[in-house]
Coordinates of C-alpha atoms in Angstrom, one line a residue:
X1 CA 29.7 119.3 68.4
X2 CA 30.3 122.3 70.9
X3 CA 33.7 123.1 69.8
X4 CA 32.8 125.7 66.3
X5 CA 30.5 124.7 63.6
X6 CA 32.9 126.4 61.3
X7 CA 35.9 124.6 62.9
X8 CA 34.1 121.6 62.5
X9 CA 33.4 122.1 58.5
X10 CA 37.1 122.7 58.0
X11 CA 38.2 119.9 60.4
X12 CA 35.7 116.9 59.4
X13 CA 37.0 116.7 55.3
X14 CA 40.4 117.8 56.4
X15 CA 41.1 114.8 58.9
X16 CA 39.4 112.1 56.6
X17 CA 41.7 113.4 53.7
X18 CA 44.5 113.5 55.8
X19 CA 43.4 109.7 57.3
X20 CA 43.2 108.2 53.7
X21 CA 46.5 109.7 52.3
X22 CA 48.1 108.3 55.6
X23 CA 47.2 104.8 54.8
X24 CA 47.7 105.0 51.5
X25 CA 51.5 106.0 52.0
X26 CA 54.1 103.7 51.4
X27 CA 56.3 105.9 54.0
X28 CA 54.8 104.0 56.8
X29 CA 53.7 101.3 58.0
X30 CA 49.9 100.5 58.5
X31 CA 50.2 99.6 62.1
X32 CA 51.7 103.2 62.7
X33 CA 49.4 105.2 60.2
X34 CA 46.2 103.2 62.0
X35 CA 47.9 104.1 65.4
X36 CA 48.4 107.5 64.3
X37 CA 45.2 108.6 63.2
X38 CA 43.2 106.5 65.9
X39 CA 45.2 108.3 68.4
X40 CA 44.3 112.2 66.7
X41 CA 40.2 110.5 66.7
X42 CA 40.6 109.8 70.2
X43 CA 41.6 113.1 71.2
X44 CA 39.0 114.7 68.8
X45 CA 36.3 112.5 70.8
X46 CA 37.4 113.5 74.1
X47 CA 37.7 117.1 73.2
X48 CA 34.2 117.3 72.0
X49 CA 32.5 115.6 74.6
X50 CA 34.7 118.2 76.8
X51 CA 33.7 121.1 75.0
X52 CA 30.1 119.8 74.6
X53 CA 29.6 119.4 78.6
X54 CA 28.8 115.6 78.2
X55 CA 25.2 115.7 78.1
X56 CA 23.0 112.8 77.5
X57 CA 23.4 110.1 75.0
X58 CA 26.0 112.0 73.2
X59 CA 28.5 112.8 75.5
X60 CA 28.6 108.6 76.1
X61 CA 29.0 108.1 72.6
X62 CA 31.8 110.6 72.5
X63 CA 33.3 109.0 75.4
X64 CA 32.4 105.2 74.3
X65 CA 34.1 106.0 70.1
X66 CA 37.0 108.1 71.8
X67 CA 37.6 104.9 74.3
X68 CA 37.4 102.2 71.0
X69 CA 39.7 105.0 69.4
X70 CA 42.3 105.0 72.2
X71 CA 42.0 101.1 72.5
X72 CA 43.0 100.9 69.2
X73 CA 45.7 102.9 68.9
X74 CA 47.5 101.0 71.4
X75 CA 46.8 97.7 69.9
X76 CA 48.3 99.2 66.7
X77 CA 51.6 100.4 68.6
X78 CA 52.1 97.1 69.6
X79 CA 51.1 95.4 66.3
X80 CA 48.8 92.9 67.7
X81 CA 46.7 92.0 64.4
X82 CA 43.8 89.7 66.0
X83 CA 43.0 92.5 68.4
X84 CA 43.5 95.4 66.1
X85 CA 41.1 93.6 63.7
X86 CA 38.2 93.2 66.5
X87 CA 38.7 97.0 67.4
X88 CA 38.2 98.1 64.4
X89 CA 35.1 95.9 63.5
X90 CA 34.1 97.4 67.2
X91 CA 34.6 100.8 65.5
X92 CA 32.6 99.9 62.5
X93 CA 29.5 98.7 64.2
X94 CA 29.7 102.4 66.7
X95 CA 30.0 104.6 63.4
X96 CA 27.1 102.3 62.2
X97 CA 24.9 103.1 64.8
X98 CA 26.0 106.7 64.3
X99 CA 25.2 106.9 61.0
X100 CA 21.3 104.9 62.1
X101 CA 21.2 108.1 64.6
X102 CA 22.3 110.7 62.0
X103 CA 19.9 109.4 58.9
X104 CA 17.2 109.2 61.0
X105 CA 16.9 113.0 62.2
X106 CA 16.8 116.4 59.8
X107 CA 19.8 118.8 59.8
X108 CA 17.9 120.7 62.0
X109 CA 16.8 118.3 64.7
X110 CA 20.2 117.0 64.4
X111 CA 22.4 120.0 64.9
X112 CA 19.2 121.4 67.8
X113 CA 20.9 118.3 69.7
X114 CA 24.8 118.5 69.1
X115 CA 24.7 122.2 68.3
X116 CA 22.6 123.6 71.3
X117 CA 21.8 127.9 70.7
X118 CA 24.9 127.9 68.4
X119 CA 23.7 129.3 64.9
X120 CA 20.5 128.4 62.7
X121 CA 20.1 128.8 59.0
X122 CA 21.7 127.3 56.2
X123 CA 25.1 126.8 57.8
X124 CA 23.2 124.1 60.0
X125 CA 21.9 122.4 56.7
X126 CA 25.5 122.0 55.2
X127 CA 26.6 121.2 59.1
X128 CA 24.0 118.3 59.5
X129 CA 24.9 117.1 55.5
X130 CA 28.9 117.6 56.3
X131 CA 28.3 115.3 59.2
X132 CA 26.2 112.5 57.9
X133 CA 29.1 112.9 54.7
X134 CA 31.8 112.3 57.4
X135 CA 30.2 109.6 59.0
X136 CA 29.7 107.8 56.0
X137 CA 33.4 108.1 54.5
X138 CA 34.6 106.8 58.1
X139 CA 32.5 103.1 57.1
X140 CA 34.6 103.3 54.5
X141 CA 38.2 104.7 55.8
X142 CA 37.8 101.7 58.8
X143 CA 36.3 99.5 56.8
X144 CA 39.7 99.6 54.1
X145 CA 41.8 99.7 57.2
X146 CA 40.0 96.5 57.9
X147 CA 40.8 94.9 54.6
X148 CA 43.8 96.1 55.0
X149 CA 44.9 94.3 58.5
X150 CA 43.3 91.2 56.8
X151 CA 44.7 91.3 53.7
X152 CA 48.3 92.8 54.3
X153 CA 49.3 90.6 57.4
X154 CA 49.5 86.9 55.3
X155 CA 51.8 84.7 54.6
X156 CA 51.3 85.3 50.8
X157 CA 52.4 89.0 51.7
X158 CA 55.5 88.4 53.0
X159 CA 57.4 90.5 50.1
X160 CA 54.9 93.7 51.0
X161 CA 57.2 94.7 53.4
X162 CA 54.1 96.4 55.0
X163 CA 53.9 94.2 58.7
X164 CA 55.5 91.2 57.1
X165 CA 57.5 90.4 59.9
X166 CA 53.9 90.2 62.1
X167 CA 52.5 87.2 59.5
X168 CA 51.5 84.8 62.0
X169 CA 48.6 85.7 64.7
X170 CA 49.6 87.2 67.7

């Protein structure tokens, strides 16, 4: 990930916990949580294929997640369900084929590729197992936030106060 393998272990757990607890609030609304934490994944892309000098297959990836990131932060600042539901189902299917990459290497082959010369050992074990942990709990963050733009947005939530106002399709 070229920024710090030990950044990255705090960072990875820390921005997933921080994700869930924002959509899980009732102090805002999903359409600025989901634009909110979209918008801190795009930058997080961009900065690591920055840091990692965009080679190969994974500095496209970077760029091609922090793109679907940025796309869907602005469809969630201006509320538009319909599209907010395709980008996210665009952002399941990427993290899907990020976890197909992840599951099919070891740690080590793994972190030889996104981790060029940086450290060996047993830190890259935990790295390549923190990773393929993080992926995983991001099906599962989008794919609530998914449920949640489907469910929340109906006309038999209008007393949820969460988007009510945005019932009907855009």
């Amino acid at each position: 990930m070229g920024i710090n393998i030990y950044l990255d272990l705090v960072l990875m757990p820390a921005s997933l916990i921080g994700s869930f607890y924002l959509i899980s609030s009732r102090f805002s609304s999903l359409y600025s949580s989901v634009c909110l934490i979209s918008g801190y994944f795009c930058v997080w892309s961009i900065c690591t294929y920055y840091f990692s000098s965009g080679d190969g297959d994974s500095g496209r990836e970077y760029l091609l997640m922090g793109g679907a990131f940025l796309l869907l932060a602005i469809t969630s600042y201006f509320r538009k369900r319909v599209f907010s539901i395709v980008v996210t189902l665009c952002l399941l299917g990427l993290i899907g084929m990020a976890c197909g990459k992840t599951f099919s290497r070891t740690a080590e082959d793994l972190a030889s590729e996104l981790l060029p010369g940086e450290v060996s050992g047993t830190i890259v074990v935990v790295w390549g197992w923190m990773l393929r942990s993080y992926l995983m709990i991001h099906n599962i963050l989008w794919g609530t936030i998914f449920g949640k733009f489907v469910r929340n947005h109906g006309p038999s939530s209008a007393s949820s106060g969460d988007g009510a106002e945005y019932s009907t399709l855009d």
